[in-house]
Amino acid sequence: MRPLHRNAIIDAVAHNSSSGQPLSQARNRKDMRGAAEPVETADLGADSWALALTPRLAQFAAVARHEHVTRAAHELGMPQSTLSRAIVRLEDDLGVALFARHGRTLSLTPAGRAFLASTERALLDVERATESVRADTDPTAGKVAFGFLHTMGSETVPGLLRAFRADHPRVRFQLVQNYGEAMIERLRAGDLDLCLTSPVPDYPDLVARRLDEQKLRLVVPDDHPLAARKRVRLAEAAGELFVTLEPGYGLRRITDALCAEAGFTPKVAFEGEEAETLRGLVAAGLGVALLPPPAVPRPGVAELTVTAPRAVREIGVAWMDGHPDTPPVAAFKKFLLGRRGQLIPR
């Protein structure tokens, strides 16, 4: 393990004390309805062993590695006398001898060997966490946590990532597909840096920008009386059974609003979570649906242009207001904002 400078250990402890969070905290949120698993954290109160001992762990490990205070002090860049006092104070605090003294050399006691094993693991965890955080903020090779709608996963998002990585080939992405409200909850939880969603959200704690709009089509079975048409008014489907996404999905809200504008409330026969599943239900003759165009034509259905009301969904990018961006997140955000009107493949 590459030795850590004493100040690096102190800085890590200061970060933990001020933020109240460990350097690396795994989150496990399936969606907006799933609670995060409890994460065990260190007690950093005034009488905490972790707070008292952490600044001296790297010092102890260096002395144990060299079995010589002078050589360890040289490695750490500190006076020998200061290091000697720190080791004595560490042993006094623990109430156990960690080293046996043999003139100018030292050797670990059984208690010292046991303590060193735990110390090396703790220092390695701090080193890994520090390197992970620094890597995630590297402007050329950092990480972006990016959320998007399921309906954008087959064509739109892959095209965006390909175009962005042409100029930023080392930036890594953590990709999350979900429905709009779930992604907003993950933004608030800190799990996402930004997300593509629809409708464009309007919340005081978020910043959202409209990027594009996507036409919605009335999808009917290919043997339906309307299937021979190319265009249709939505009111002509007032008597049909609809298959829709579940309540809470943006496309469901848009469907309900468009039907209301057309003068009717849709009779919902089936609710699902995936647009392509709904398309399959339509192909099976189980209803009709308002859906964005598919990436690949689906057999068994006809896709009709809706002439009235104007059937579109707005798509925007959202992020937390006031949240500082890492360089890779800022670069990707600028890239997305530069795609206004060109986000959706035509």
Coordinates of C-alpha atoms in Angstrom, one line a residue:
M1 CA 0.0 0.0 0.0
R2 CA 1.3 3.5 -0.8
P3 CA 1.9 5.3 2.6
L4 CA -0.5 8.0 3.4
H5 CA 0.8 11.3 4.7
R6 CA -0.4 12.2 8.2
N7 CA -2.2 15.3 6.8
A8 CA -4.2 13.0 4.5
I9 CA -5.6 11.1 7.4
I10 CA -6.4 14.3 9.3
D11 CA -8.2 15.7 6.2
A12 CA -10.2 12.6 5.9
V13 CA -11.3 12.8 9.5
A14 CA -12.2 16.4 9.1
H15 CA -14.4 15.6 6.1
N16 CA -16.2 12.9 8.0
S17 CA -16.8 15.2 11.0
S18 CA -18.2 18.1 9.0
S19 CA -20.3 16.1 6.6
G20 CA -21.6 13.4 8.9
Q21 CA -21.2 10.9 6.1
P22 CA -18.6 8.3 5.4
L23 CA -16.2 8.9 2.5
S24 CA -18.0 6.3 0.4
Q25 CA -21.6 5.4 1.1
A26 CA -23.4 2.8 -1.0
R27 CA -27.0 3.5 -1.7
N28 CA -29.6 1.0 -2.6
R29 CA -32.8 2.7 -3.9
K30 CA -34.8 0.6 -6.4
D31 CA -37.2 3.4 -7.0
M32 CA -39.0 6.2 -5.2
R33 CA -40.9 3.7 -3.1
G34 CA -37.9 1.8 -1.9
A35 CA -36.1 2.9 1.3
A36 CA -32.4 3.0 1.5
E37 CA -30.7 0.2 3.4
P38 CA -29.3 1.4 6.7
V39 CA -25.5 2.1 6.5
E40 CA -23.4 1.6 9.6
T41 CA -21.3 4.8 10.3
A42 CA -18.5 5.6 12.7
D43 CA -19.3 7.3 16.0
L44 CA -17.2 10.5 15.8
G45 CA -18.3 12.1 19.0
A46 CA -15.9 13.9 21.3
D47 CA -15.0 10.6 23.1
S48 CA -14.8 8.5 19.9
W49 CA -11.9 6.2 19.5
A50 CA -12.0 6.7 15.8
L51 CA -11.6 10.4 16.1
A52 CA -8.8 10.1 18.7
L53 CA -6.8 7.4 16.9
T54 CA -7.2 8.0 13.2
P55 CA -4.6 10.8 12.9
R56 CA -2.0 8.4 14.4
L57 CA -2.8 5.3 12.4
A58 CA -0.6 6.1 9.5
Q59 CA 2.2 6.9 12.0
F60 CA 1.8 3.6 13.8
A61 CA 1.7 1.7 10.4
A62 CA 4.9 3.5 9.2
V63 CA 6.8 2.6 12.4
A64 CA 5.6 -1.0 12.3
R65 CA 6.7 -1.2 8.6
H66 CA 10.2 0.1 9.3
E67 CA 10.6 -1.2 12.8
H68 CA 12.6 2.0 13.3
V69 CA 11.3 5.4 14.4
T70 CA 13.9 7.5 12.6
R71 CA 13.2 5.9 9.2
A72 CA 9.5 6.1 9.7
A73 CA 9.7 9.8 10.7
H74 CA 11.7 10.5 7.5
E75 CA 9.0 8.7 5.4
L76 CA 6.3 10.8 7.1
G77 CA 8.2 14.0 6.9
M78 CA 8.0 14.8 10.6
P79 CA 10.5 15.1 13.4
Q80 CA 11.6 11.9 15.1
S81 CA 10.8 13.3 18.5
T82 CA 7.2 14.1 17.5
L83 CA 6.7 10.7 16.1
S84 CA 8.1 9.0 19.2
R85 CA 5.8 10.9 21.5
A86 CA 2.8 10.1 19.2
I87 CA 3.5 6.4 19.4
V88 CA 3.9 6.5 23.2
R89 CA 0.7 8.5 23.5
L90 CA -1.1 5.9 21.3
E91 CA 0.1 3.1 23.5
D92 CA -1.0 5.0 26.6
D93 CA -4.4 5.7 25.2
L94 CA -4.9 2.0 24.2
G95 CA -3.4 0.8 27.5
V96 CA -1.3 -1.8 25.7
A97 CA 2.2 -2.1 24.5
L98 CA 2.3 -2.2 20.7
F99 CA 6.1 -2.4 20.3
A100 CA 8.9 -4.1 22.1
R101 CA 12.0 -1.8 22.3
H102 CA 15.4 -3.2 21.4
G103 CA 17.7 -0.2 21.4
R104 CA 17.0 1.9 18.4
T105 CA 14.9 -0.8 16.7
L106 CA 11.4 -1.9 17.5
S107 CA 9.3 -5.1 17.0
L108 CA 5.6 -5.6 17.2
T109 CA 4.1 -7.3 20.2
P110 CA 1.2 -9.8 19.6
A111 CA -1.2 -6.9 20.4
G112 CA 0.7 -4.7 18.0
R113 CA 0.4 -7.3 15.2
A114 CA -3.3 -7.6 15.7
F115 CA -3.7 -3.8 15.8
L116 CA -1.6 -3.4 12.6
A117 CA -3.8 -5.8 10.6
S118 CA -6.9 -3.7 11.4
T119 CA -5.0 -0.4 10.9
E120 CA -3.8 -1.5 7.4
R121 CA -7.3 -2.3 6.3
A122 CA -8.6 1.0 7.6
L123 CA -5.9 3.0 5.9
L124 CA -6.5 1.1 2.6
D125 CA -10.2 1.9 2.8
V126 CA -9.4 5.6 3.2
E127 CA -6.9 5.4 0.4
R128 CA -9.4 3.7 -1.9
A129 CA -12.2 6.1 -1.0
T130 CA -10.0 9.1 -1.6
E131 CA -8.8 7.8 -5.0
S132 CA -12.4 7.0 -5.9
V133 CA -13.6 10.5 -5.1
R134 CA -10.7 12.1 -7.0
A135 CA -11.3 9.8 -10.0
D136 CA -15.0 10.7 -10.1
T137 CA -14.2 14.4 -10.3
D138 CA -11.4 14.1 -12.8
P139 CA -12.5 16.3 -15.8
T140 CA -11.1 13.8 -18.3
A141 CA -12.1 10.5 -16.7
G142 CA -14.7 11.2 -14.0
K143 CA -18.2 9.8 -13.6
V144 CA -21.7 11.0 -14.4
A145 CA -24.7 9.5 -12.7
F146 CA -27.4 9.9 -15.4
G147 CA -31.0 8.9 -15.4
F148 CA -33.5 8.7 -18.3
L149 CA -36.9 7.3 -19.2
H150 CA -37.2 3.7 -20.3
T151 CA -38.6 4.9 -23.7
M152 CA -35.3 6.7 -24.4
G153 CA -33.0 3.8 -23.6
S154 CA -33.0 2.0 -27.0
E155 CA -32.0 4.8 -29.3
T156 CA -31.9 8.4 -27.9
V157 CA -29.5 7.9 -25.0
P158 CA -27.1 5.6 -26.8
G159 CA -26.8 8.2 -29.5
L160 CA -26.2 10.9 -27.0
L161 CA -23.5 9.0 -25.2
R162 CA -21.7 8.1 -28.4
A163 CA -21.7 11.8 -29.5
F164 CA -20.5 13.0 -26.0
R165 CA -17.8 10.4 -25.7
A166 CA -16.3 11.3 -29.1
D167 CA -14.8 14.3 -27.3
H168 CA -14.7 12.8 -23.7
P169 CA -13.7 9.2 -24.2
R170 CA -12.6 8.5 -20.6
V171 CA -15.7 9.9 -18.8
R172 CA -17.6 7.0 -17.2
F173 CA -21.4 6.8 -16.8
Q174 CA -23.6 5.3 -14.2
L175 CA -26.9 4.8 -16.1
V176 CA -30.3 4.6 -14.4
Q177 CA -33.6 3.9 -16.2
N178 CA -36.8 4.8 -14.4
Y179 CA -40.0 6.8 -14.6
G180 CA -39.9 10.5 -14.0
E181 CA -41.0 10.9 -10.3
A182 CA -38.6 8.1 -9.2
M183 CA -35.7 9.8 -10.9
I184 CA -36.6 13.1 -9.2
E185 CA -36.5 11.3 -5.9
R186 CA -33.1 9.9 -6.8
L187 CA -31.9 13.4 -7.7
R188 CA -32.9 14.6 -4.3
A189 CA -31.2 11.6 -2.6
G190 CA -27.9 12.4 -4.4
D191 CA -28.0 9.2 -6.4
L192 CA -28.2 11.0 -9.8
D193 CA -26.4 14.1 -11.1
L194 CA -29.0 14.9 -13.8
C195 CA -31.8 13.1 -15.7
L196 CA -33.9 13.3 -18.8
T197 CA -37.6 13.2 -18.0
S198 CA -41.1 14.1 -19.2
P199 CA -43.1 16.1 -18.5
V200 CA -40.5 18.8 -17.7
P201 CA -40.7 19.0 -13.8
D202 CA -41.6 22.3 -12.0
Y203 CA -40.3 22.0 -8.5
P204 CA -38.6 24.8 -6.5
D205 CA -35.6 22.6 -5.5
L206 CA -34.9 21.6 -9.1
V207 CA -33.6 23.3 -12.2
A208 CA -35.2 22.0 -15.4
R209 CA -34.7 22.9 -19.0
R210 CA -36.8 21.9 -22.0
L211 CA -34.7 20.2 -24.6
D212 CA -37.1 18.8 -27.2
E213 CA -40.6 17.4 -27.9
Q214 CA -41.7 14.0 -29.1
K215 CA -44.9 13.3 -31.1
L216 CA -47.2 10.7 -29.6
R217 CA -49.2 8.3 -31.8
L218 CA -52.4 6.5 -31.3
V219 CA -51.4 2.8 -31.5
V220 CA -54.2 0.4 -32.5
P221 CA -54.2 -3.3 -33.5
D222 CA -53.6 -3.8 -37.2
D223 CA -57.1 -5.3 -37.7
H224 CA -58.8 -2.4 -36.0
P225 CA -61.3 -0.3 -38.0
L226 CA -59.0 2.7 -37.6
A227 CA -55.9 0.9 -38.7
A228 CA -56.4 1.8 -42.4
R229 CA -56.2 5.5 -41.5
K230 CA -53.0 7.6 -41.3
R231 CA -54.5 10.3 -39.2
V232 CA -57.1 10.4 -36.5
R233 CA -58.7 12.8 -34.0
L234 CA -58.2 11.5 -30.4
A235 CA -61.9 11.9 -29.8
E236 CA -62.5 9.1 -32.3
A237 CA -61.0 6.7 -29.7
A238 CA -63.3 7.8 -26.9
G239 CA -65.1 4.4 -26.9
E240 CA -62.0 2.3 -26.9
L241 CA -60.3 0.4 -24.1
F242 CA -56.9 1.9 -23.4
V243 CA -53.7 0.3 -22.2
T244 CA -51.6 2.8 -20.3
L245 CA -48.6 3.1 -18.0
E246 CA -49.3 3.1 -14.2
P247 CA -50.3 6.2 -12.3
G248 CA -47.2 8.2 -11.4
Y249 CA -45.6 7.9 -14.8
G250 CA -45.3 11.0 -16.9
L251 CA -46.7 9.4 -20.0
R252 CA -49.8 8.4 -18.0
R253 CA -50.4 12.0 -16.9
I254 CA -50.0 13.2 -20.5
T255 CA -52.4 10.5 -21.8
D256 CA -55.0 11.5 -19.2
A257 CA -54.6 15.2 -20.0
L258 CA -54.9 14.7 -23.8
C259 CA -58.0 12.5 -23.4
A260 CA -59.5 15.1 -21.2
E261 CA -58.7 17.8 -23.8
A262 CA -60.4 15.6 -26.4
G263 CA -63.5 15.4 -24.2
F264 CA -63.4 12.0 -22.6
T265 CA -61.9 10.0 -19.7
P266 CA -60.0 6.9 -21.0
K267 CA -61.4 3.5 -20.0
V268 CA -58.2 1.7 -18.8
A269 CA -58.1 -2.0 -19.3
F270 CA -54.5 -2.7 -18.5
E271 CA -51.7 -0.8 -16.8
G272 CA -48.0 -1.5 -17.2
E273 CA -44.5 -0.2 -16.7
E274 CA -42.9 -0.4 -20.2
A275 CA -44.1 1.3 -23.4
E276 CA -43.1 -1.7 -25.5
T277 CA -45.2 -4.0 -23.2
L278 CA -48.1 -1.8 -23.9
R279 CA -47.4 -2.0 -27.6
G280 CA -47.5 -5.8 -27.3
L281 CA -50.8 -5.6 -25.5
V282 CA -52.2 -3.5 -28.4
A283 CA -50.9 -6.1 -30.9
A284 CA -52.8 -8.7 -29.0
G285 CA -56.0 -6.8 -29.4
L286 CA -56.4 -5.8 -25.8
G287 CA -56.8 -2.1 -26.3
V288 CA -55.3 1.1 -27.8
A289 CA -52.5 3.3 -26.5
L290 CA -50.9 6.8 -26.8
L291 CA -47.2 6.1 -27.2
P292 CA -44.0 7.6 -28.6
P293 CA -42.7 6.1 -31.8
P294 CA -40.8 2.8 -31.4
A295 CA -37.1 2.4 -32.2
V296 CA -38.0 -0.6 -34.4
P297 CA -41.4 -1.0 -36.1
R298 CA -43.6 -3.5 -34.2
P299 CA -45.7 -6.0 -36.2
G300 CA -49.4 -6.3 -35.4
V301 CA -50.1 -2.6 -34.8
A302 CA -50.8 0.5 -36.8
E303 CA -49.4 3.9 -35.6
L304 CA -51.7 6.8 -36.3
T305 CA -50.8 10.5 -36.3
V306 CA -53.1 12.4 -33.8
T307 CA -54.3 15.6 -35.4
A308 CA -56.3 17.0 -32.5
P309 CA -55.4 17.8 -29.8
R310 CA -51.7 18.2 -30.6
A311 CA -50.3 15.1 -29.1
V312 CA -46.7 15.6 -28.0
R313 CA -44.6 15.2 -24.8
E314 CA -42.0 17.7 -23.8
I315 CA -38.6 16.2 -22.7
G316 CA -36.2 18.1 -20.5
V317 CA -33.1 17.7 -18.4
A318 CA -33.3 18.3 -14.6
W319 CA -30.8 18.7 -11.8
M320 CA -30.7 19.9 -8.2
D321 CA -30.7 23.6 -7.7
G322 CA -27.5 24.9 -6.1
H323 CA -25.8 21.5 -6.3
P324 CA -22.1 22.0 -7.4
D325 CA -21.2 20.1 -10.5
T326 CA -18.0 18.0 -10.9
P327 CA -16.1 18.9 -14.2
P328 CA -17.5 15.8 -16.1
V329 CA -21.1 16.5 -15.0
A330 CA -20.7 20.2 -16.0
A331 CA -19.4 19.1 -19.4
F332 CA -22.2 16.6 -20.0
K333 CA -24.8 19.2 -18.9
K334 CA -23.4 21.7 -21.3
F335 CA -23.5 19.1 -24.1
L336 CA -27.2 18.2 -23.4
L337 CA -28.2 21.9 -23.3
G338 CA -26.5 22.3 -26.7
R339 CA -28.8 19.6 -28.1
R340 CA -32.0 21.7 -27.8
G341 CA -34.3 20.7 -30.6
Q342 CA -32.0 17.9 -31.7
L343 CA -32.4 15.4 -28.8
I344 CA -34.9 13.1 -30.3
P345 CA -33.9 11.2 -33.6
R346 CA -36.3 12.3 -36.4

